[in-house]
Structures are given as C-alpha cells and as structure tokens.
mmCIF file of C-alpha atoms (C1' of nucleotides) and ligand atoms in Angstrom:
data_model
loop_
_atom_site.group_PDB
_atom_site.id
_atom_site.type_symbol
_atom_site.label_atom_id
_atom_site.label_comp_id
_atom_site.label_asym_id
_atom_site.label_seq_id
_atom_site.Cartn_x
_atom_site.Cartn_y
_atom_site.Cartn_z
ATOM 1 C CA MET A 1 34.381 -110.309 212.040
ATOM 2 C CA THR A 2 35.594 -110.142 208.479
ATOM 3 C CA LYS A 3 34.913 -107.292 206.114
ATOM 4 C CA ALA A 4 32.334 -109.278 204.145
ATOM 5 C CA ARG A 5 30.392 -110.357 207.223
ATOM 6 C CA ILE A 6 30.395 -106.845 208.608
ATOM 7 C CA ALA A 7 29.005 -105.510 205.355
ATOM 8 C CA VAL A 8 26.347 -108.219 205.139
ATOM 9 C CA LEU A 9 25.277 -107.702 208.733
ATOM 10 C CA ALA A 10 25.100 -103.946 208.209
ATOM 11 C CA ALA A 11 22.872 -104.542 205.205
ATOM 12 C CA ILE A 12 20.280 -106.547 207.091
ATOM 13 C CA ASP A 13 20.533 -104.482 210.255
ATOM 14 C CA GLY A 14 19.877 -101.389 208.196
ATOM 15 C CA ALA A 15 17.064 -102.814 206.092
ATOM 16 C CA GLU A 16 13.488 -102.100 207.020
ATOM 17 C CA GLU A 17 12.274 -105.293 205.458
ATOM 18 C CA PRO A 18 13.488 -108.837 204.885
ATOM 19 C CA LEU A 19 16.151 -109.157 202.210
ATOM 20 C CA SER A 20 16.890 -112.042 199.903
ATOM 21 C CA ALA A 21 20.487 -113.066 199.300
ATOM 22 C CA SER A 22 20.575 -111.035 196.109
ATOM 23 C CA GLY A 23 18.996 -108.106 197.936
ATOM 24 C CA VAL A 24 21.706 -108.332 200.541
ATOM 25 C CA ALA A 25 24.398 -108.526 197.872
ATOM 26 C CA ALA A 26 22.968 -105.420 196.208
ATOM 27 C CA ARG A 27 22.888 -103.423 199.429
ATOM 28 C CA ALA A 28 26.030 -104.709 201.077
ATOM 29 C CA ASN A 29 28.882 -102.273 200.925
ATOM 30 C CA CYS A 30 31.329 -104.783 199.538
ATOM 31 C CA ASP A 31 32.057 -106.438 196.240
ATOM 32 C CA CYS A 32 31.915 -109.886 197.636
ATOM 33 C CA ASP A 33 31.048 -112.915 195.615
ATOM 34 C CA GLN A 34 27.571 -114.354 195.894
ATOM 35 C CA ALA A 35 28.999 -117.470 197.518
ATOM 36 C CA THR A 36 30.487 -115.249 200.176
ATOM 37 C CA VAL A 37 27.156 -113.559 200.757
ATOM 38 C CA TYR A 38 25.458 -116.919 201.182
ATOM 39 C CA ARG A 39 28.187 -118.112 203.505
ATOM 40 C CA ALA A 40 28.089 -114.896 205.509
ATOM 41 C CA LEU A 41 24.307 -115.082 205.875
ATOM 42 C CA HIS A 42 24.504 -118.663 207.023
ATOM 43 C CA HIS A 43 27.195 -117.760 209.497
ATOM 44 C CA LEU A 44 25.297 -114.764 210.848
ATOM 45 C CA GLU A 45 22.161 -116.811 211.349
ATOM 46 C CA THR A 46 24.061 -119.557 213.145
ATOM 47 C CA ALA A 47 25.747 -116.948 215.300
ATOM 48 C CA GLY A 48 22.404 -115.437 216.246
ATOM 49 C CA PHE A 49 22.722 -112.144 214.404
ATOM 50 C CA ALA A 50 20.084 -112.900 211.798
ATOM 51 C CA GLU A 51 16.918 -114.874 211.251
ATOM 52 C CA SER A 52 15.487 -116.174 208.030
ATOM 53 C CA PHE A 53 12.457 -117.730 206.454
ATOM 54 C CA VAL A 54 11.675 -119.133 203.045
ATOM 55 C CA LEU A 55 8.891 -117.382 201.176
ATOM 56 C CA ASN A 56 7.362 -117.997 197.810
ATOM 57 C CA CYS A 57 5.968 -115.172 195.759
ATOM 58 C CA SER A 58 4.493 -115.657 192.322
ATOM 59 C CA GLU A 59 6.749 -113.027 190.859
ATOM 60 C CA HIS A 60 10.008 -113.598 192.705
ATOM 61 C CA GLY A 61 9.754 -117.322 193.120
ATOM 62 C CA THR A 62 10.991 -119.112 196.187
ATOM 63 C CA GLU A 63 13.744 -117.394 198.092
ATOM 64 C CA ARG A 64 15.116 -117.234 201.589
ATOM 65 C CA TYR A 65 14.755 -113.858 203.264
ATOM 66 C CA TYR A 66 16.903 -112.556 206.073
ATOM 67 C CA VAL A 67 16.139 -110.106 208.842
ATOM 68 C CA SER A 68 18.173 -108.735 211.704
ATOM 69 C CA ALA A 69 17.873 -110.611 214.967
ATOM 70 C CA LYS A 70 18.026 -107.324 216.857
ATOM 71 C CA GLY A 71 14.848 -106.543 218.723
ATOM 72 C CA PRO A 72 11.989 -108.942 219.316
ATOM 73 C CA HIS A 73 11.187 -111.777 216.959
ATOM 74 C CA ARG A 74 8.615 -110.566 214.429
ATOM 75 C CA HIS A 75 6.550 -111.648 211.461
ATOM 76 C CA TRP A 76 5.839 -110.207 208.044
ATOM 77 C CA PHE A 77 3.237 -109.737 205.374
ATOM 78 C CA HIS A 78 4.300 -109.873 201.742
ATOM 79 C CA CYS A 79 2.330 -107.880 199.185
ATOM 80 C CA GLU A 80 1.832 -109.738 195.914
ATOM 81 C CA GLY A 81 1.122 -106.414 194.246
ATOM 82 C CA CYS A 82 4.076 -104.188 195.033
ATOM 83 C CA HIS A 83 6.275 -106.910 196.495
ATOM 84 C CA ARG A 84 7.055 -104.979 199.622
ATOM 85 C CA PHE A 85 6.945 -106.437 203.102
ATOM 86 C CA VAL A 86 4.770 -105.031 205.859
ATOM 87 C CA ASP A 87 5.970 -105.482 209.410
ATOM 88 C CA LEU A 88 3.358 -107.332 211.445
ATOM 89 C CA GLY A 89 5.087 -106.423 214.683
ATOM 90 C CA ALA A 90 6.330 -108.652 217.450
ATOM 91 C CA CYS A 91 5.340 -112.290 217.378
ATOM 92 C CA ARG A 92 1.879 -112.955 218.777
ATOM 93 C CA ILE A 93 1.785 -116.709 218.514
ATOM 94 C CA GLY A 94 4.200 -117.591 221.276
ATOM 95 C CA GLY A 95 1.303 -118.765 223.415
ATOM 96 C CA LEU A 96 -0.177 -120.893 220.681
ATOM 97 C CA VAL A 97 3.185 -122.468 219.951
ATOM 98 C CA ALA A 98 3.683 -123.246 223.627
ATOM 99 C CA ASP A 99 0.195 -124.756 223.819
ATOM 100 C CA LEU A 100 0.823 -126.974 220.816
ATOM 101 C CA GLU A 101 4.165 -127.971 222.249
ATOM 102 C CA SER A 102 2.659 -129.247 225.476
ATOM 103 C CA GLU A 103 -0.477 -130.669 223.865
ATOM 104 C CA LEU A 104 1.507 -132.774 221.444
ATOM 105 C CA GLY A 105 4.739 -133.285 223.326
ATOM 106 C CA LEU A 106 6.792 -131.480 220.716
ATOM 107 C CA ARG A 107 10.021 -129.617 221.186
ATOM 108 C CA VAL A 108 9.624 -126.627 218.896
ATOM 109 C CA THR A 109 12.880 -124.976 217.991
ATOM 110 C CA ARG A 110 11.566 -122.714 215.285
ATOM 111 C CA HIS A 111 8.303 -121.418 213.928
ATOM 112 C CA THR A 112 7.507 -119.797 210.637
ATOM 113 C CA MET A 113 4.521 -117.565 210.061
ATOM 114 C CA TYR A 114 3.850 -115.049 207.354
ATOM 115 C CA LEU A 115 0.920 -113.629 205.473
ATOM 116 C CA SER A 116 0.564 -112.604 201.886
ATOM 117 C CA GLY A 117 -1.984 -110.800 199.776
ATOM 118 C CA LEU A 118 -2.385 -107.124 198.947
ATOM 119 C CA CYS A 119 -1.190 -104.277 201.101
ATOM 120 C CA ALA A 120 -3.490 -101.354 201.865
ATOM 121 C CA GLU A 121 -2.174 -99.314 198.931
ATOM 122 C CA CYS A 122 -2.342 -102.080 196.363
ATOM 123 C CA SER A 123 -5.702 -103.134 197.652
ATOM 124 C CA ALA A 124 -7.087 -99.623 197.191
ATOM 125 C CA ARG A 125 -5.544 -99.396 193.741
ATOM 126 C CA SER A 126 -6.972 -102.688 192.518
ATOM 127 C CA ALA A 127 -10.461 -102.205 193.982
ATOM 128 C CA PRO A 128 -10.991 -98.429 194.020
ATOM 129 C CA ARG A 129 -13.842 -96.830 195.963
ATOM 130 C CA ALA A 130 -15.000 -100.112 197.476
ATOM 131 C CA GLY A 131 -17.569 -98.587 199.771
ATOM 132 C CA ALA A 132 -16.318 -95.058 199.213
ATOM 133 C CA HIS A 133 -18.575 -92.237 198.040
ATOM 134 C CA MET B 1 -10.101 -134.953 184.996
ATOM 135 C CA THR B 2 -7.243 -136.736 183.290
ATOM 136 C CA LYS B 3 -5.697 -139.965 184.469
ATOM 137 C CA ALA B 4 -2.565 -138.234 185.761
ATOM 138 C CA ARG B 5 -4.505 -135.650 187.736
ATOM 139 C CA ILE B 6 -6.737 -138.278 189.258
ATOM 140 C CA ALA B 7 -3.719 -140.273 190.382
ATOM 141 C CA VAL B 8 -1.989 -137.226 191.831
ATOM 142 C CA LEU B 9 -5.111 -136.114 193.677
ATOM 143 C CA ALA B 10 -5.626 -139.601 195.070
ATOM 144 C CA ALA B 11 -2.050 -139.550 196.331
ATOM 145 C CA ILE B 12 -2.464 -136.382 198.365
ATOM 146 C CA ASP B 13 -6.016 -137.175 199.450
ATOM 147 C CA GLY B 14 -4.804 -140.496 200.762
ATOM 148 C CA ALA B 15 -1.660 -139.214 202.453
ATOM 149 C CA GLU B 16 -1.656 -138.556 206.175
ATOM 150 C CA GLU B 17 1.014 -135.935 205.877
ATOM 151 C CA PRO B 18 2.180 -133.294 203.401
ATOM 152 C CA LEU B 19 3.947 -134.679 200.353
ATOM 153 C CA SER B 20 6.648 -133.120 198.234
ATOM 154 C CA ALA B 21 6.430 -133.403 194.461
ATOM 155 C CA SER B 22 8.760 -136.365 194.503
ATOM 156 C CA GLY B 23 6.741 -137.918 197.316
ATOM 157 C CA VAL B 24 3.612 -137.516 195.233
ATOM 158 C CA ALA B 25 5.330 -139.026 192.210
ATOM 159 C CA ALA B 26 6.408 -141.993 194.295
ATOM 160 C CA ARG B 27 2.922 -142.623 195.659
ATOM 161 C CA ALA B 28 0.849 -141.717 192.628
ATOM 162 C CA ASN B 29 -0.523 -144.730 190.829
ATOM 163 C CA CYS B 30 0.714 -143.635 187.441
ATOM 164 C CA ASP B 31 3.980 -143.535 185.569
ATOM 165 C CA CYS B 32 3.710 -139.902 184.745
ATOM 166 C CA ASP B 33 6.663 -137.679 184.117
ATOM 167 C CA GLN B 34 7.815 -135.365 186.870
ATOM 168 C CA ALA B 35 6.780 -132.398 184.771
ATOM 169 C CA THR B 36 3.301 -133.834 184.680
ATOM 170 C CA VAL B 37 3.272 -134.234 188.443
ATOM 171 C CA TYR B 38 4.320 -130.629 188.899
ATOM 172 C CA ARG B 39 1.715 -129.447 186.415
ATOM 173 C CA ALA B 40 -0.976 -131.578 188.003
ATOM 174 C CA LEU B 41 -0.173 -130.264 191.458
ATOM 175 C CA HIS B 42 -0.258 -126.713 190.247
ATOM 176 C CA HIS B 43 -3.569 -127.350 188.550
ATOM 177 C CA LEU B 44 -5.099 -129.047 191.591
ATOM 178 C CA GLU B 45 -4.066 -126.209 193.851
ATOM 179 C CA THR B 46 -5.490 -123.612 191.475
ATOM 180 C CA ALA B 47 -8.697 -125.616 191.241
ATOM 181 C CA GLY B 48 -9.003 -125.741 195.017
ATOM 182 C CA PHE B 49 -8.316 -129.432 195.527
ATOM 183 C CA ALA B 50 -4.964 -128.972 197.186
ATOM 184 C CA GLU B 51 -2.992 -126.531 199.313
ATOM 185 C CA SER B 52 0.741 -126.136 199.591
ATOM 186 C CA PHE B 53 3.491 -124.487 201.524
ATOM 187 C CA VAL B 54 7.224 -124.219 201.119
ATOM 188 C CA LEU B 55 9.254 -125.697 203.936
ATOM 189 C CA ASN B 56 12.962 -125.932 204.487
ATOM 190 C CA CYS B 57 14.483 -128.783 206.400
ATOM 191 C CA SER B 58 18.204 -129.152 206.947
ATOM 192 C CA GLU B 59 18.180 -132.652 205.540
ATOM 193 C CA HIS B 60 15.701 -132.366 202.679
ATOM 194 C CA GLY B 61 16.403 -128.822 201.658
ATOM 195 C CA THR B 62 13.702 -126.481 200.464
ATOM 196 C CA GLU B 63 10.680 -128.107 198.896
ATOM 197 C CA ARG B 64 7.026 -127.379 198.357
ATOM 198 C CA TYR B 65 4.683 -129.710 200.177
ATOM 199 C CA TYR B 66 1.114 -130.445 199.176
ATOM 200 C CA VAL B 67 -1.864 -131.456 201.253
ATOM 201 C CA SER B 68 -5.459 -132.214 200.402
ATOM 202 C CA ALA B 69 -7.863 -129.296 200.606
ATOM 203 C CA LYS B 70 -10.544 -131.610 201.976
ATOM 204 C CA GLY B 71 -11.536 -130.805 205.519
ATOM 205 C CA PRO B 72 -10.566 -127.678 207.423
ATOM 206 C CA HIS B 73 -7.404 -125.737 206.724
ATOM 207 C CA ARG B 74 -4.699 -127.024 209.045
ATOM 208 C CA HIS B 75 -1.063 -126.552 210.006
ATOM 209 C CA TRP B 76 1.873 -128.840 210.531
ATOM 210 C CA PHE B 77 4.955 -129.506 212.588
ATOM 211 C CA HIS B 78 8.005 -130.964 210.899
ATOM 212 C CA CYS B 79 10.376 -133.106 212.927
ATOM 213 C CA GLU B 80 14.024 -132.473 212.125
ATOM 214 C CA GLY B 81 14.869 -135.830 213.653
ATOM 215 C CA CYS B 82 12.671 -138.361 211.882
ATOM 216 C CA HIS B 83 11.426 -136.007 209.150
ATOM 217 C CA ARG B 84 7.791 -136.843 209.681
ATOM 218 C CA PHE B 85 5.050 -134.281 209.933
ATOM 219 C CA VAL B 86 2.766 -133.960 212.947
ATOM 220 C CA ASP B 87 -0.720 -132.634 212.333
ATOM 221 C CA LEU B 88 -1.297 -129.545 214.451
ATOM 222 C CA GLY B 89 -5.021 -129.667 213.796
ATOM 223 C CA ALA B 90 -7.318 -127.058 212.378
ATOM 224 C CA CYS B 91 -5.971 -123.544 211.990
ATOM 225 C CA ARG B 92 -6.065 -121.519 215.191
ATOM 226 C CA ILE B 93 -4.743 -118.234 213.908
ATOM 227 C CA GLY B 94 -7.747 -117.108 211.897
ATOM 228 C CA GLY B 95 -8.561 -114.508 214.540
ATOM 229 C CA LEU B 96 -5.031 -113.178 214.639
ATOM 230 C CA VAL B 97 -4.903 -112.944 210.855
ATOM 231 C CA ALA B 98 -8.211 -111.071 210.802
ATOM 232 C CA ASP B 99 -6.957 -108.707 213.513
ATOM 233 C CA LEU B 100 -3.781 -107.950 211.590
ATOM 234 C CA GLU B 101 -5.786 -107.468 208.423
ATOM 235 C CA SER B 102 -7.963 -104.785 209.958
ATOM 236 C CA GLU B 103 -5.196 -103.214 212.041
ATOM 237 C CA LEU B 104 -2.971 -102.741 209.017
ATOM 238 C CA GLY B 105 -5.506 -102.508 206.217
ATOM 239 C CA LEU B 106 -4.192 -105.608 204.509
ATOM 240 C CA ARG B 107 -6.073 -107.986 202.277
ATOM 241 C CA VAL B 108 -4.667 -111.361 203.274
ATOM 242 C CA THR B 109 -5.234 -114.067 200.706
ATOM 243 C CA ARG B 110 -3.011 -116.698 202.225
ATOM 244 C CA HIS B 111 -1.156 -117.418 205.412
ATOM 245 C CA THR B 112 1.652 -119.823 206.117
ATOM 246 C CA MET B 113 2.445 -121.197 209.539
ATOM 247 C CA TYR B 114 4.416 -124.228 210.535
ATOM 248 C CA LEU B 115 6.607 -125.345 213.369
ATOM 249 C CA SER B 116 9.708 -127.461 213.395
ATOM 250 C CA GLY B 117 11.895 -129.096 215.965
ATOM 251 C CA LEU B 118 11.776 -132.571 217.478
ATOM 252 C CA CYS B 119 8.661 -134.691 217.811
ATOM 253 C CA ALA B 120 7.834 -136.408 221.093
ATOM 254 C CA GLU B 121 9.589 -139.615 220.066
ATOM 255 C CA CYS B 122 12.743 -138.013 218.748
ATOM 256 C CA SER B 123 12.821 -135.687 221.709
ATOM 257 C CA ALA B 124 12.692 -138.621 224.134
ATOM 258 C CA ARG B 125 15.346 -140.451 222.157
ATOM 259 C CA SER B 126 17.775 -137.555 222.097
ATOM 260 C CA ALA B 127 17.300 -136.507 225.733
ATOM 261 C CA PRO B 128 16.355 -139.727 227.553
ATOM 262 C CA ARG B 129 14.778 -139.699 231.019
ATOM 263 C CA ALA B 130 14.731 -135.910 231.283
ATOM 264 C CA GLY B 131 12.893 -135.718 234.568
ATOM 265 C CA ALA B 132 12.045 -139.395 234.547
ATOM 266 C CA HIS B 133 12.920 -141.709 237.437
ATOM 267 C "C1'" DG C 1 -15.953 -140.367 164.321
ATOM 268 C "C1'" DT C 2 -13.661 -136.203 163.277
ATOM 269 C "C1'" DA C 3 -12.201 -131.645 164.669
ATOM 270 C "C1'" DT C 4 -10.578 -128.834 168.473
ATOM 271 C "C1'" DT C 5 -8.588 -128.013 172.827
ATOM 272 C "C1'" DT C 6 -5.768 -129.763 176.592
ATOM 273 C "C1'" DT C 7 -2.525 -132.419 178.536
ATOM 274 C "C1'" DT C 8 1.601 -135.254 178.498
ATOM 275 C "C1'" DG C 9 6.457 -136.890 177.768
ATOM 276 C "C1'" DC C 10 10.954 -135.752 176.917
ATOM 277 C "C1'" DA C 11 14.842 -133.178 177.165
ATOM 278 C "C1'" DA C 12 16.786 -128.878 177.879
ATOM 279 C "C1'" DA C 13 16.740 -124.646 180.459
ATOM 280 C "C1'" DT C 14 16.207 -121.849 184.823
ATOM 281 C "C1'" DT C 15 17.225 -120.341 189.296
ATOM 282 C "C1'" DG C 16 18.457 -120.171 194.019
ATOM 283 C "C1'" DT C 17 22.035 -122.144 196.473
ATOM 284 C "C1'" DT C 18 26.178 -124.957 197.495
ATOM 285 C "C1'" DC C 19 30.934 -126.912 196.799
ATOM 286 C "C1'" DG C 20 35.955 -127.738 195.670
ATOM 287 C "C1'" DC C 21 40.066 -125.717 195.751
ATOM 288 C "C1'" DA C 22 43.710 -122.424 195.307
ATOM 289 C "C1'" DT C 23 44.509 -117.766 197.129
ATOM 290 C "C1'" DT C 24 43.873 -114.148 200.677
ATOM 291 C "C1'" DT C 25 42.705 -112.379 205.007
ATOM 292 C "C1'" DG C 26 42.210 -112.046 210.029
ATOM 293 C "C1'" DC C 27 44.461 -113.119 214.289
ATOM 294 C "C1'" DT C 28 47.662 -114.829 217.648
ATOM 295 C "C1'" DC C 29 52.134 -114.792 219.395
ATOM 296 C "C1'" DG C 30 56.920 -114.113 219.697
ATOM 297 C "C1'" DC D 1 56.058 -105.390 213.565
ATOM 298 C "C1'" DG D 2 56.123 -109.728 210.908
ATOM 299 C "C1'" DA D 3 55.706 -115.206 210.694
ATOM 300 C "C1'" DG D 4 52.539 -118.885 211.092
ATOM 301 C "C1'" DC D 5 47.906 -120.792 210.755
ATOM 302 C "C1'" DA D 6 43.233 -121.384 210.795
ATOM 303 C "C1'" DA D 7 39.359 -119.467 208.767
ATOM 304 C "C1'" DA D 8 37.253 -116.870 204.914
ATOM 305 C "C1'" DT D 9 36.902 -115.591 200.007
ATOM 306 C "C1'" DG D 10 36.679 -115.728 194.799
ATOM 307 C "C1'" DC D 11 35.783 -118.286 190.959
ATOM 308 C "C1'" DG D 12 33.774 -121.616 188.333
ATOM 309 C "C1'" DA D 13 31.497 -125.809 188.306
ATOM 310 C "C1'" DA D 14 27.965 -128.521 190.415
ATOM 311 C "C1'" DC D 15 23.341 -129.174 192.442
ATOM 312 C "C1'" DA D 16 18.450 -129.784 193.132
ATOM 313 C "C1'" DA D 17 13.871 -128.326 192.692
ATOM 314 C "C1'" DT D 18 11.037 -126.665 189.368
ATOM 315 C "C1'" DT D 19 9.717 -124.931 184.761
ATOM 316 C "C1'" DT D 20 9.429 -124.689 179.729
ATOM 317 C "C1'" DG D 21 9.202 -125.558 174.489
ATOM 318 C "C1'" DC D 22 7.475 -128.482 171.413
ATOM 319 C "C1'" DA D 23 5.735 -132.471 169.088
ATOM 320 C "C1'" DA D 24 2.838 -136.498 170.123
ATOM 321 C "C1'" DA D 25 -1.239 -138.338 172.672
ATOM 322 C "C1'" DA D 26 -5.512 -137.903 175.131
ATOM 323 C "C1'" DA D 27 -9.833 -135.373 176.342
ATOM 324 C "C1'" DT D 28 -13.633 -133.067 175.029
ATOM 325 C "C1'" DA D 29 -16.726 -130.951 171.712
ATOM 326 C "C1'" DC D 30 -19.663 -131.379 167.727
HETATM 327 MN MN1 LIG E 1 7.561 -110.702 195.852
HETATM 328 MN MN1 LIG E 2 12.647 -133.164 206.517
HETATM 329 ZN ZN1 LIG E 3 1.415 -103.608 197.854
HETATM 330 ZN ZN1 LIG E 4 10.681 -137.153 215.022
#
DNA sequence: GTATTTTTGCAAATTGTTCGCATTTGCTCG
DNA sequence: CGAGCAAATGCGAACAATTTGCAAAAATAC
C-alpha cells in the first residue's frame, strides 16, 4: 500500500457517510493530486476495500460517492435540505434481487439503491408543527 | 407544448427502455439542438411526463436516463454485456421505502434502484452450458 | 395581427473525471 | 544497505455530459 492509498482508505474508513472524490481529497491526510485520489479510489474499489454509487443532488450535481467496504453492504438516504446522508442500515433487498435474478434469468453483479428527500430535521424545519400542538 | 417537446416526449413514450439524452436526440423526430433536448427533458420531468435516473456503466460512462412516466413506476436492470436494459416490472420496494421513512423520520421524495450485471443471453454466452448436458 | 412571454439555436463555459508522460516511490533481491 | 524495476504520482491537458448567456424565432395572449 502506498502512502496515498493508505490516506484515502483511512478517509473513507473513518467517514460516517459517503464521500465524493473531493470530499475524500479534503479529508485525506495527504497532499495528493486529485488524479491520484481518483486513481486510489478506483484501485480500492477494485481491490474490495471500498464501494461506490453515483448520486445526483440538485445542489451538488452528479458525483460518485465512496464508502468503506468494511461491515455489511448498506444503503443511504440523501437529504436535499442539509445535504447529509442518513444510514439506512444493512441492505434489505437481497431477497428481492435474488427473486428478480431467478425470475428473469439475470446475473446481477451489483445493485444500487438510495433514497432522497428531507431528513427528519429538515422536514421539521420546513413544515413546522405539522400535527403538533 | 412546443414542437421540440412533443418530439422528445414521443421518443421516450415510444421507447421500450430508458434513453440517455443522446439516445433521445437520435430518436426524436426533430432536428433540435442538444441543449434543447436537455431542456425539454428537464421540463418534461418537472411536468411529470418523464422520470430519470443516473446510471454508470463501464462502457458508456455516467449518464442520465429517461423513461416515460406513463404507467406504474418501475425499475431496470442494465446489462454490462450487451448494454440493453431489462424491465424489472413495477416497483416492489414501496413498502420498504415507507418502512424506512417511518423508522427514521425521513420524508422520501424519490428513490433510485437499479441492478446491473449480465442478462440471460449474455450470461449464457459468457458461461456456456453451465449445468447443461 | 400585434404585443408579450417562452423557447430555441449556437457557441462557449462548467464540472466531474480521465489520460499522457516524465519523475518518484515502493519492493524485491543480491 | 543499495541497485533495479514495476507500479504509482504530479501536473497539465483532454474528455464527456450537461448547462448557460444571449440574440433570434416561436408560442401564447390580447
Ligand atoms: Mn447534496
Ligand atoms: Mn451501458
Ligand atoms: Zn436534512
Ligand atoms: Zn446482455
């Protein structure tokens, strides 16, 4: 492992939410070039240390986000208000994916699932006392 | 409705699989500029005539794909071999999304789910007679 | 039909990401 | 501990999808 890859891996392993390439570059404890960050992320994903998904958010545009591959595969919610991610916990669609695979004769090597909208906080802030006293 | 928007809507309404902006431009019966296609797609989605999702494929890169909003909301499988989409049918994760919404206090306005891998044909082609006589 | 509002075409700009290539680093081995 | 080499990095240019400014053209309103 090179210094750059170690720093990039530490950044995503230590993050509590998915990070974009620029987010990784900002948090990584190294002054590596952005090309190096991209190459390191690609390498880490290929090597099984990271997972990624492409998400579009009205404010941040379309970017690829990376998460650590430690622990069980999980999914995320992205808040369009505060732009934070909420962990949806371990994947719950393994059964559905397996069903679709056998129903349609597919060989699924990857699935992407994420939700977006407003998190509890932003939801309360934008629609105060909905049903409250 | 303008001529360009009508042509773009006809293209996605008539397609049997999600189309990228360039795919729409190729199929739309109009010589409109790419900027017009992008603007028309954005308008149609905002107006509720179309839905979209961003998908990354090793060969085509990251692109936004559009589908008609007619009929029930559905999900897709993308084959990394022949690059066709397979219709996974009407959405089956509405219950899961609702559960996550209430469990975590989220207000989900949109969900993205798609699978990728090899379709039945490409799978058979790449791993012939797996289990066959 | 004329005035007003929208939409379009064109070309340039943006933005996330990738590439070429010379230089450096990480490792293996003697 | 170096020398030798393959792999990784920095830098700047290149890319590709998408967006934008602005003047001309098309819809829509009156
Ligand atoms: Mn965001
Ligand atoms: Mn493809
Ligand atoms: Zn929020
Ligand atoms: Zn296929």
